[in-house]
Coordinates of C-alpha atoms and ligand atoms in Angstrom, one line a residue:
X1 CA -76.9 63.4 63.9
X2 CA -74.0 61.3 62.7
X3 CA -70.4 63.1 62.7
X4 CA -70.0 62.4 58.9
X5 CA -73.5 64.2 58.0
X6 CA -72.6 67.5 59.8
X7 CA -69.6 67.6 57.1
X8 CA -72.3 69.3 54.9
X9 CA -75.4 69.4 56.1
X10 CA -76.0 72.3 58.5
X11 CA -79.6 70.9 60.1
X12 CA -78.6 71.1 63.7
X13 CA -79.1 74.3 63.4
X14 CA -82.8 74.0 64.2
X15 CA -84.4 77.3 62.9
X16 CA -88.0 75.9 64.6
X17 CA -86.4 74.7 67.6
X18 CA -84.6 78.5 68.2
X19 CA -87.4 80.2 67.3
X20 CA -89.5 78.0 69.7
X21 CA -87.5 78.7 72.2
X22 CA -87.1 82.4 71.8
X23 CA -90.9 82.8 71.1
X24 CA -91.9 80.8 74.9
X25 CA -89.3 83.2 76.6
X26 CA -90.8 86.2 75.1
X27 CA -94.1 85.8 76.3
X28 CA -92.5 84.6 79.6
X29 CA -90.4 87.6 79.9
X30 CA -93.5 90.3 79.9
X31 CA -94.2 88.8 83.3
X32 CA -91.0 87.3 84.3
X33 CA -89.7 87.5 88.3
X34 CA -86.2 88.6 89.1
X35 CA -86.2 85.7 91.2
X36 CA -86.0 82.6 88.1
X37 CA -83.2 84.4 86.6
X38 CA -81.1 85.2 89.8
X39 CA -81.6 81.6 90.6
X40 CA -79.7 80.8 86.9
X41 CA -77.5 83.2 87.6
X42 CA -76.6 81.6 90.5
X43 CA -76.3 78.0 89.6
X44 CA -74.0 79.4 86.2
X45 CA -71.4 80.3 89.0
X46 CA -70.5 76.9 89.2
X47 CA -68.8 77.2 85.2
X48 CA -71.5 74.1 84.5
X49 CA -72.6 76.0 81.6
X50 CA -76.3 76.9 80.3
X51 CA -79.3 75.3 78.7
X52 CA -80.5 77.6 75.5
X53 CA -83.4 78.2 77.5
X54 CA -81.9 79.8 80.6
X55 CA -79.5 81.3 78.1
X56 CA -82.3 82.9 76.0
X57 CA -83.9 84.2 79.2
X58 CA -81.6 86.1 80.4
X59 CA -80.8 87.3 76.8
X60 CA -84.9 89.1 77.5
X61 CA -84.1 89.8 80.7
X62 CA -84.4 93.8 81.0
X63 CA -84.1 94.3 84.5
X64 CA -81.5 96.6 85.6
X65 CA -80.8 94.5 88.7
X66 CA -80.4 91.1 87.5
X67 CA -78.5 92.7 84.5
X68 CA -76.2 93.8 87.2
X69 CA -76.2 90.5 88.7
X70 CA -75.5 88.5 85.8
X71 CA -72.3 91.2 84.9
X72 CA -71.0 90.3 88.4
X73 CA -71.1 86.4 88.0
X74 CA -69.7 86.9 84.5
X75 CA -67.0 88.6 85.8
X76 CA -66.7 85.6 88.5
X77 CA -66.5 83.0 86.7
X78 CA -64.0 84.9 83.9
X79 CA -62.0 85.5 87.3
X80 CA -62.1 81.9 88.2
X81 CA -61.0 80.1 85.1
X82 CA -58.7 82.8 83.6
X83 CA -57.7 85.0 86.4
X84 CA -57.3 88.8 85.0
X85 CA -55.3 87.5 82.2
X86 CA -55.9 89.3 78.7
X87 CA -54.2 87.6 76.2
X88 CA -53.0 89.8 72.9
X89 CA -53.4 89.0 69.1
X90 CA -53.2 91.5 65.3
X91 CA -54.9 90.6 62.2
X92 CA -52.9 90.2 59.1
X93 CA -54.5 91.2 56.2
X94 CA -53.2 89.5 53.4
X95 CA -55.5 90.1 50.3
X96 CA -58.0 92.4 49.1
X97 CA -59.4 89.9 46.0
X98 CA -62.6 88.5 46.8
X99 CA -65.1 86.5 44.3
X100 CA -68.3 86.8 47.0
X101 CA -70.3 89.7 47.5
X102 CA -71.4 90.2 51.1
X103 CA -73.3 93.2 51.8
X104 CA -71.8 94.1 54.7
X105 CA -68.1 94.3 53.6
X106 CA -65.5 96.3 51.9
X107 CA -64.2 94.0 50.0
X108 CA -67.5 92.3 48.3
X109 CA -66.4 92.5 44.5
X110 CA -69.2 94.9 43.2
X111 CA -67.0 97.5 45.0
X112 CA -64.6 98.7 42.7
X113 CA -60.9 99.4 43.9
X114 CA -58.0 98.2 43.1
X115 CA -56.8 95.1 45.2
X116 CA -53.8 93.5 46.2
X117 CA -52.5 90.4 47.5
X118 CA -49.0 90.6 49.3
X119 CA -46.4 89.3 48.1
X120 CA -43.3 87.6 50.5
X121 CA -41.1 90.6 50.4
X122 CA -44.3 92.8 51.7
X123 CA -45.5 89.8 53.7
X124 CA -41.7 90.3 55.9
X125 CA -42.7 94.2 56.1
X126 CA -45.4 93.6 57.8
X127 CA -44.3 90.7 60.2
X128 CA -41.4 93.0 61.7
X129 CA -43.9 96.0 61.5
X130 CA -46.1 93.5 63.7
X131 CA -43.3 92.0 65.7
X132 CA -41.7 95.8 66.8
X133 CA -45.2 95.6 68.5
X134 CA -44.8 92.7 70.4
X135 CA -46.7 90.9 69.1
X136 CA -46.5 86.9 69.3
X137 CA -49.6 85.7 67.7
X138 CA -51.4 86.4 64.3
X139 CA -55.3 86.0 62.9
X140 CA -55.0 85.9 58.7
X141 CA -57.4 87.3 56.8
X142 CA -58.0 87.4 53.3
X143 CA -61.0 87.6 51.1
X144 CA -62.0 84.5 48.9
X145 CA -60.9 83.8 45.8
X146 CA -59.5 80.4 44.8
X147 CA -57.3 82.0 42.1
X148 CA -55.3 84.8 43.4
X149 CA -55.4 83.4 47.4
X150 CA -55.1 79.6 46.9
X151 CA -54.0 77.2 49.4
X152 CA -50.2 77.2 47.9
X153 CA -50.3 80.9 48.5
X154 CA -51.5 80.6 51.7
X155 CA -49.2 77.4 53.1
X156 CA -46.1 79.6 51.7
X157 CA -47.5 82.9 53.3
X158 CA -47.7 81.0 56.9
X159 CA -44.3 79.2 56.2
X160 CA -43.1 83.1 55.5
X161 CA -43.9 84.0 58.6
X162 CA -43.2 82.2 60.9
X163 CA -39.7 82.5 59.6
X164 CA -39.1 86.4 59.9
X165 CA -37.2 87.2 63.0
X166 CA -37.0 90.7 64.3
X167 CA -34.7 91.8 67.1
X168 CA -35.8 88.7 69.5
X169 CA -39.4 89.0 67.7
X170 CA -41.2 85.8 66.1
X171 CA -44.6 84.9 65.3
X172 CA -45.0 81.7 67.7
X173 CA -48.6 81.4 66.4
X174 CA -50.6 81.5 63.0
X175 CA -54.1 81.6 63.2
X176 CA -56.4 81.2 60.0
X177 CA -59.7 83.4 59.3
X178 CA -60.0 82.4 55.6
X179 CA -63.3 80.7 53.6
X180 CA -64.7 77.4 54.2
X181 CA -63.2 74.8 52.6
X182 CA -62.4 71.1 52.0
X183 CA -61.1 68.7 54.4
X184 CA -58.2 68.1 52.3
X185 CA -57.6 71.8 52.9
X186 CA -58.0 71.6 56.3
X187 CA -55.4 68.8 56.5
X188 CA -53.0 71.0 54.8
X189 CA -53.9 74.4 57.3
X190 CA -52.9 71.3 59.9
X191 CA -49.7 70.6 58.3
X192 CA -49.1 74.3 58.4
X193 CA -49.2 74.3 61.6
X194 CA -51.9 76.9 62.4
X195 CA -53.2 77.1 65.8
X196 CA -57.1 77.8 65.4
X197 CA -58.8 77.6 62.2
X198 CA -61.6 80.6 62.8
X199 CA -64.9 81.3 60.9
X200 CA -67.3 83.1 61.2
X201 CA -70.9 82.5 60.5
X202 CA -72.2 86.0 59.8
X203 CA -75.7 85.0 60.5
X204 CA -77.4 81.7 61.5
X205 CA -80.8 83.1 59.9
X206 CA -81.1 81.2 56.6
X207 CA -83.0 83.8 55.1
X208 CA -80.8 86.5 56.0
X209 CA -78.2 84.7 55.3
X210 CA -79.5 84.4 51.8
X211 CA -80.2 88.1 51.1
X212 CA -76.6 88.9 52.6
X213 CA -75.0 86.7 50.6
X214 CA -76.2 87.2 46.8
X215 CA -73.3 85.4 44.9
X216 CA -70.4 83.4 45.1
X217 CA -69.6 80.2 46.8
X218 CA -70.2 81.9 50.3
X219 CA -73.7 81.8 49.5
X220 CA -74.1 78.3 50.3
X221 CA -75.0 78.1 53.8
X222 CA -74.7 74.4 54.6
X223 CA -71.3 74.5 53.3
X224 CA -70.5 77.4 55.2
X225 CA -72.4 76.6 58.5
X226 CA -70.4 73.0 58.6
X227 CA -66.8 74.3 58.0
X228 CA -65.4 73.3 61.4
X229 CA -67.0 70.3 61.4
X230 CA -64.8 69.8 58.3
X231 CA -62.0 71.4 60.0
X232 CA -62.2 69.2 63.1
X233 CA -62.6 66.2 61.0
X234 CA -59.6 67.0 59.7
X235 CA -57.5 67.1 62.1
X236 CA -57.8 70.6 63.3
X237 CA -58.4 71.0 67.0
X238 CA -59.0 74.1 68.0
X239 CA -61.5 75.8 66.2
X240 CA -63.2 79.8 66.2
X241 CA -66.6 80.8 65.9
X242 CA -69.0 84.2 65.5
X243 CA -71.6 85.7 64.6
X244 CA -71.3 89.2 63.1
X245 CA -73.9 91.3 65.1
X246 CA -76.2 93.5 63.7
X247 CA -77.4 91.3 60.9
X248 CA -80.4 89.5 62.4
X249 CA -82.0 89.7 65.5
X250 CA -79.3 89.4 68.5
X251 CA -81.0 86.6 70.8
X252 CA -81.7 84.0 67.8
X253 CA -78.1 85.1 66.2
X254 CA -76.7 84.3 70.6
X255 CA -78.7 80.8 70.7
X256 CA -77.7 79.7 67.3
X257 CA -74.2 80.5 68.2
X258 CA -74.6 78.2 71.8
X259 CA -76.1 75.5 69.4
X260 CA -73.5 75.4 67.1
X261 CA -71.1 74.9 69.8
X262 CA -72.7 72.6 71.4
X263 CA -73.3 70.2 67.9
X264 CA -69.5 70.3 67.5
X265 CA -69.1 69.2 71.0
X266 CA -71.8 66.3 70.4
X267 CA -69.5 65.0 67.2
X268 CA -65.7 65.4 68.9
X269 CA -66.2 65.9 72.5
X270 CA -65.0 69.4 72.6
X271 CA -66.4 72.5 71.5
X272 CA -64.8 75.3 69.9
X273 CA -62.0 77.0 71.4
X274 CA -62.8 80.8 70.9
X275 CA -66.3 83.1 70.2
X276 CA -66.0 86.3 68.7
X277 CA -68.4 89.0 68.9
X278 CA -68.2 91.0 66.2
X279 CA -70.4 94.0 65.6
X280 CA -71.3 95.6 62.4
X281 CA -69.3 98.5 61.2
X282 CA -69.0 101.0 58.7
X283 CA -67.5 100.4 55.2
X284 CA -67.1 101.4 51.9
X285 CA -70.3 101.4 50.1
X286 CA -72.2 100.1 53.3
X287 CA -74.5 102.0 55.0
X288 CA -75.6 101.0 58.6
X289 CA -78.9 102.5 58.4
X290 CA -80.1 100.0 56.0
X291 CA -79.2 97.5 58.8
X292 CA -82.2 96.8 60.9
X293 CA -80.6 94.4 63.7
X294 CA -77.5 96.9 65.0
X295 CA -76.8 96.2 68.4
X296 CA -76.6 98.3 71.4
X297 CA -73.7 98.4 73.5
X298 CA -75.7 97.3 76.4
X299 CA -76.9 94.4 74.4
X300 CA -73.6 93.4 73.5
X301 CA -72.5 93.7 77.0
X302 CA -75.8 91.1 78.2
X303 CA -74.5 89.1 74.9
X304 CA -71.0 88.5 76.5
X305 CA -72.4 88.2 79.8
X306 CA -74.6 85.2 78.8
X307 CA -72.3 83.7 76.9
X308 CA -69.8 83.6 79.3
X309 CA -71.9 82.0 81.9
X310 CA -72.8 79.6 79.1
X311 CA -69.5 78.4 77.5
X312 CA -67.3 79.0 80.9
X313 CA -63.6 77.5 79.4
X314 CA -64.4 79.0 76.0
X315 CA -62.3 82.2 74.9
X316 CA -63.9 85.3 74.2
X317 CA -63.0 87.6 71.7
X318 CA -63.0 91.1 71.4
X319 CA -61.9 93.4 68.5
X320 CA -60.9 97.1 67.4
X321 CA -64.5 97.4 65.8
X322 CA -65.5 98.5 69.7
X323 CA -64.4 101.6 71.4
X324 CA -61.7 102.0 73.9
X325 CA -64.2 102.6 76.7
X326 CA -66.5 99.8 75.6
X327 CA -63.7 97.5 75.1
X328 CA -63.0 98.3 78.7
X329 CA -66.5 97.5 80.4
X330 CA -66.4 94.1 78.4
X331 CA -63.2 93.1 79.6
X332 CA -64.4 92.6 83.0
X333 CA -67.6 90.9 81.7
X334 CA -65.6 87.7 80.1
X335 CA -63.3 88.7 77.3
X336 CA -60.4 86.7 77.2
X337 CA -58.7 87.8 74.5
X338 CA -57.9 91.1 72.5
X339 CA -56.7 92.6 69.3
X340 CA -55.0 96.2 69.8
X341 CA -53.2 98.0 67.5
X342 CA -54.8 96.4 64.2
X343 CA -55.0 97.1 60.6
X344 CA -57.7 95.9 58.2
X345 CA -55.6 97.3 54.9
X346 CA -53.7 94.9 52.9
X347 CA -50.2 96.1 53.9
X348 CA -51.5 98.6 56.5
X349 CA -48.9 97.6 59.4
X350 CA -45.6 98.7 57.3
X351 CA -47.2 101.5 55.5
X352 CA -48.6 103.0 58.8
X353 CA -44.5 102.7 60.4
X354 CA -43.1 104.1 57.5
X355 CA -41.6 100.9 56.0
X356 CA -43.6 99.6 53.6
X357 CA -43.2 99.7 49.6
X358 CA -47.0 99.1 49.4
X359 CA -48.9 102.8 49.4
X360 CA -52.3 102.3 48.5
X361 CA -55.5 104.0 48.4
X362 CA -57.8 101.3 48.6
X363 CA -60.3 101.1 51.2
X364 CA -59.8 98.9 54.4
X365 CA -62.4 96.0 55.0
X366 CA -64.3 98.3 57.5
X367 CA -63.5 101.2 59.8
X368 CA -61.9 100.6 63.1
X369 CA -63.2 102.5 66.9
X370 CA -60.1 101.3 68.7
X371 CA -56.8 102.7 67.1
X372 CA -54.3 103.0 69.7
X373 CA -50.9 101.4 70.0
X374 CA -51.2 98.1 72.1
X375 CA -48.4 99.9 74.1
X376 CA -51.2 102.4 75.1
X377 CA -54.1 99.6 75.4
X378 CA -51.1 97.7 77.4
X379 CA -50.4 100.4 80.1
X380 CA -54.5 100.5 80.4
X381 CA -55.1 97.4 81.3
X382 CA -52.2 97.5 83.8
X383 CA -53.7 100.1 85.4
X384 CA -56.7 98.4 86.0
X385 CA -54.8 95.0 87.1
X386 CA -55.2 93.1 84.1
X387 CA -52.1 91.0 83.3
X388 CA -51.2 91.3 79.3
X389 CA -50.0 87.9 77.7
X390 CA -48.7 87.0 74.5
X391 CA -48.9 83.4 75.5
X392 CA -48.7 80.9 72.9
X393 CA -47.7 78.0 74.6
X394 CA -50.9 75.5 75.0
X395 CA -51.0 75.2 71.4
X396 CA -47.5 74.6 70.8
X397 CA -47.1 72.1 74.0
X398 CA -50.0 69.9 72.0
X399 CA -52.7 71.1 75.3
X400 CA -55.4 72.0 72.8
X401 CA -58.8 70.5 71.9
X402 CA -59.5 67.9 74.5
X403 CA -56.4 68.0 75.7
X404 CA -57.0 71.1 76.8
X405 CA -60.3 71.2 78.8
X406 CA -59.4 68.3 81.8
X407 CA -56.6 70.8 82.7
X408 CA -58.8 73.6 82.5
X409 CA -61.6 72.2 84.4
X410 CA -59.7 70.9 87.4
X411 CA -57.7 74.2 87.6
X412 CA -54.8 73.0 86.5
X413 CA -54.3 74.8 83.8
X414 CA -53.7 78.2 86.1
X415 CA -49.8 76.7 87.4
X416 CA -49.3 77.2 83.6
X417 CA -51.5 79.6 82.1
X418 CA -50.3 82.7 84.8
X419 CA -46.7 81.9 84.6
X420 CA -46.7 82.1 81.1
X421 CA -48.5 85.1 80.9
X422 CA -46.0 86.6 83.3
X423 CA -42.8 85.5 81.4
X424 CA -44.6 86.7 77.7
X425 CA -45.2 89.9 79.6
X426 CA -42.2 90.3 80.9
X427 CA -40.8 89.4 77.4
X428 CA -42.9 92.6 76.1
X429 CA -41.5 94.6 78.5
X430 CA -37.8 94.1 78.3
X431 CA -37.9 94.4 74.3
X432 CA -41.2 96.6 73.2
X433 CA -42.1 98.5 76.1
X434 CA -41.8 102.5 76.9
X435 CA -40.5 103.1 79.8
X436 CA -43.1 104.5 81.4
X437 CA -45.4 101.0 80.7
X438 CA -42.0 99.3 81.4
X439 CA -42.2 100.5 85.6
X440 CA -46.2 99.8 85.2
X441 CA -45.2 96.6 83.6
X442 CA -43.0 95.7 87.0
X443 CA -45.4 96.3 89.0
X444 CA -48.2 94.4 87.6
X445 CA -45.4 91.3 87.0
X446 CA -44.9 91.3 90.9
X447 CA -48.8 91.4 92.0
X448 CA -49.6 88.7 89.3
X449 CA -46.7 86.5 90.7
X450 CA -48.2 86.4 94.1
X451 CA -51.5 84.8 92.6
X452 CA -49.2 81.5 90.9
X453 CA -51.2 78.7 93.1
X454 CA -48.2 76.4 92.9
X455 CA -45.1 77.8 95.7
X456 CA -42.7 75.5 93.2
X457 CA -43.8 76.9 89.7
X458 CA -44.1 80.5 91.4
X459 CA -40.0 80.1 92.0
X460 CA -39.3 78.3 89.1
X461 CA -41.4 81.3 87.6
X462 CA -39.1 83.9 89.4
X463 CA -35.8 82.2 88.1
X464 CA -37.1 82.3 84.5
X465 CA -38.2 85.8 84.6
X466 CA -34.3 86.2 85.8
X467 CA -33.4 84.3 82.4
X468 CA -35.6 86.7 80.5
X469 CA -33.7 89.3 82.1
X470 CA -30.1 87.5 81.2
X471 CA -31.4 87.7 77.3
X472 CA -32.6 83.9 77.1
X473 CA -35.8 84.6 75.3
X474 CA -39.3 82.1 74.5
X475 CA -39.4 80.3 78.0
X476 CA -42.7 78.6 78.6
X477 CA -44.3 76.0 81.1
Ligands
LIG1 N1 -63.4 86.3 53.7 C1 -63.4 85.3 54.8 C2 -64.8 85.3 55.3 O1 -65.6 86.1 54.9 O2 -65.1 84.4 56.0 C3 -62.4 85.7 55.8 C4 -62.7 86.6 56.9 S1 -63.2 88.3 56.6 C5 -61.7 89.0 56.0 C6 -63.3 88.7 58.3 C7 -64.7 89.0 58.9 O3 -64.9 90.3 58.8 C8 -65.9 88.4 58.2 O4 -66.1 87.1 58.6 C9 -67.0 89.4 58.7 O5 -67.7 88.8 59.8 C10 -66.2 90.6 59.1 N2 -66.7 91.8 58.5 C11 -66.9 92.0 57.2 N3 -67.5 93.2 57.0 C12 -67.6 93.8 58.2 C13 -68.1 95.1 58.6 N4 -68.6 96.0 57.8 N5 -68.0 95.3 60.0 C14 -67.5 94.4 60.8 N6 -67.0 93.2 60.5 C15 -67.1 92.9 59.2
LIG2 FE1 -65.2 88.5 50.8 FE2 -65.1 87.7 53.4 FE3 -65.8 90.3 52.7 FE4 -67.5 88.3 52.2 S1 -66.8 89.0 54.3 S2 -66.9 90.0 50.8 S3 -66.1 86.7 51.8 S4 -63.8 89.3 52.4

């Protein structure tokens, strides 16, 4: 297909082609060896990536064993390309109003509450709320509605802040969860200077798609499905995608997903730069049990499995919707990126620290399982010798979209991606930390430092962590 049809028409997505595919393996899989699928297994450890058929049969693959073995190699190759980084983002909610009426979600307008969009003054509250975390880097969200949340609103909210400074806090990076839209939009996101654009797709399943979706212009699902093929168009390079699991059925929802990234790869030669796994949760006036797809935590661990072994230099996301101990097991199974200490309320950050004007009683978007301070989910992850980062330097160095993957795939990319995660880290420690997690903190800094390849950026590392320590603040390779 030509790059300017996939502005708006969504047909590679090939329904008969997934369901082909899915349909073969199923029979295959009642009979299936161990042996086939340890032999994919094996030949994903080189980070070449899947077909969708090896990637749909080990999607059926029950078998305890192989399950095991395809955990370890997932963990491999997330240990190869990103080391044990984990790399640290919050939502920002920015407005309830929404015109579309998804089933699934709080904020679908049949629900009745009274919404909110925040204004500048409560848009600062909760950018120092967010910065006294630590944190460096932002996902906006908002419901849809072209009149209350237009694109002026949006461009002066991002503007906003990125110009609040708390203590030695800033927001160094912006990125946009908000409605498909035009590619004159898009251009202007660009202008804004976001770093991903990120949508998701819900469900790739036209029908479901259709009874999920009753009104409002989300209901169009070529316009939705071919957003970032708009957004790349446009300018934008690095681009989100997900599926919100529990919908439709998790292997055709996992292919479609591949497929889409592989179809924006075909029209720009790059994929997208993150995957998010979102499950279904609960919200107000949505009741799970009417949900026939919800997914297992086991198959969500097989789903990030697989599609680790199938996108290798694609970030994976994981949110608060999972529990602690969940969050946990999927970490070492090819997450590369986290939020902790979230909100889904408009104005839920300064509220919850005491600060904000805003007290309302309206619902969030949906309930959260992981609610601790990213202090907490910090000192955690130390303990299990993961190195936190609040690194937001690829994007602002220009090494994104195809910039980004010849550095990644020759290795490169570690002489600059550890480093930075070390000197963010260290940033978090010497102006957020406790001081308990500050001692962890230390100690995690000096094993990390050991694993720099480079003996020249490892000392130039050193000397910049000494900076830190001087006060300097925002050093980056
Ligand atoms: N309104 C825009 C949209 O729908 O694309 C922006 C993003 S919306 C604020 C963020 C995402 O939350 C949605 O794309 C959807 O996948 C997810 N979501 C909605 N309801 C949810 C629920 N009950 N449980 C988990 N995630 C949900
Ligand atoms: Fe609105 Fe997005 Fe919720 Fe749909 S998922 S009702 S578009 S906020």
């Amino acid at each position: 297909m030509k790059r300017e049809d996939a502005l708006f028409d969504a047909s590679f997505i090939d329904e008969d082609q997934i369901n082909r595919i899915l349909a073969k393996t199923r029979r295959e899989s009642v009979s299936s060896a161990p042996a086939p699928l340890l032999a994919i297994i094996d030949r994903a450890r080189e980070a070449q990536g899947l077909s969708l058929e090896d990637a749909a049969k080990l999607l059926f693959c029950e078998d305890e064993a192989v399950l095991g073995e395809l955990f370890r190699a997932a963990n491999a190759i997330k240990q190869k390309i990103y080391g044990r980084r984990m790399v640290f983002f919050a939502p920002l909610y920015l407005s309830s109003f929404c015109v579309n009426n998804c089933l699934y979600c709080g904020y679908r307008r049949d629900n009745k509450f009274e919404r909110h969009r925040l204004t500048m003054d409560e848009i600062k509250a909760e950018i120092r709320a967010l910065e006294r975390m630590g944190h460096k880097r932002l996902a906006l969200e908002c419901g849809e509605d072209p009149r209350e949340c237009d694109l002026d609103y949006l461009e002066e909210a991002i503007s906003t802040i990125y110009g609040v400074r708390e203590g030695n806090g800033r927001i160094r990076r912006v990125n946009v969860n908000i409605a498909a839209t035009d590619v004159e939009n898009y251009r202007r996101l660009k202008k804004a200077q976001i770093g991903t654009y990120i949508l998701f797709q819900e469900t790739y399943h036209r029908e479901t798609y259709r009874k999920m979706h009753p009104s409002g212009p989300k209901r169009d699902y070529d316009y939705h499905t071919t957003a970032h093929h708009r957004a790349m168009s446009a300018g934008i390079d690095d681009v989100g995608l997900g599926v919100l699991f529990g919908l439709y059925d998790y292997h055709f929802e996992a292919l479609a997903l591949l497929r889409h990234a592989q179809a924006l790869e075909e029209s720009f030669g790059v994929g997208p730069h993150t995957l998010s796994v979102p499950r279904l949760r609960p919200a107000e006036g949505v009741d799970l049990q009417t949900f026939p797809h919800l997914v297992a935590d086991r198959d969500l661990k097989k789903i990030v499995a697989v599609l680790r072994l199938a996108v290798p230099y694609t970030g994976l996301i994981i949110s608060t919707r999972e529990e602690p101990a969940l969050r946990d097991e999927l970490f070492s199974l090819g997450i590369s990126q986290l939020s902790a200490g979230s909100s889904t309320d408009v104005g839920g950050y300064a509220s919850a620290s005491g600060n904000g004007a805003l007290r309302s009683s309206a619902p969030p978007q949906f309930h959260l399982s992981d609610r601790r301070p990213p202090d907490e989910v910090i000192a955690d992850l130390c303990r299990k010798d993961f190195l936190p980062s609040f690194c937001t330097a690829c994007y602002r160095q220009g090494r994104t979209g195809d910039h980004f993957m010849p550095l990644a795939k020759d290795g490169s990319i570690q002489n600059m991606c550890q480093p930075n995660a070390i000197l963010t880290f260290k940033e978090y420690l010497l102006d957020y930390a406790s001081p308990e997690v500050r001692s962890l903190g230390e100690k995690t800094i000096t094993q990390h430092l050991a694993l720099i390849p480079s003996a020249r950026t490892r000392v130039e590392t050193e000397s910049r962590l000494e900076r830190l320590t001087q006060g300097e603040r925002d050093l980056y390779f």
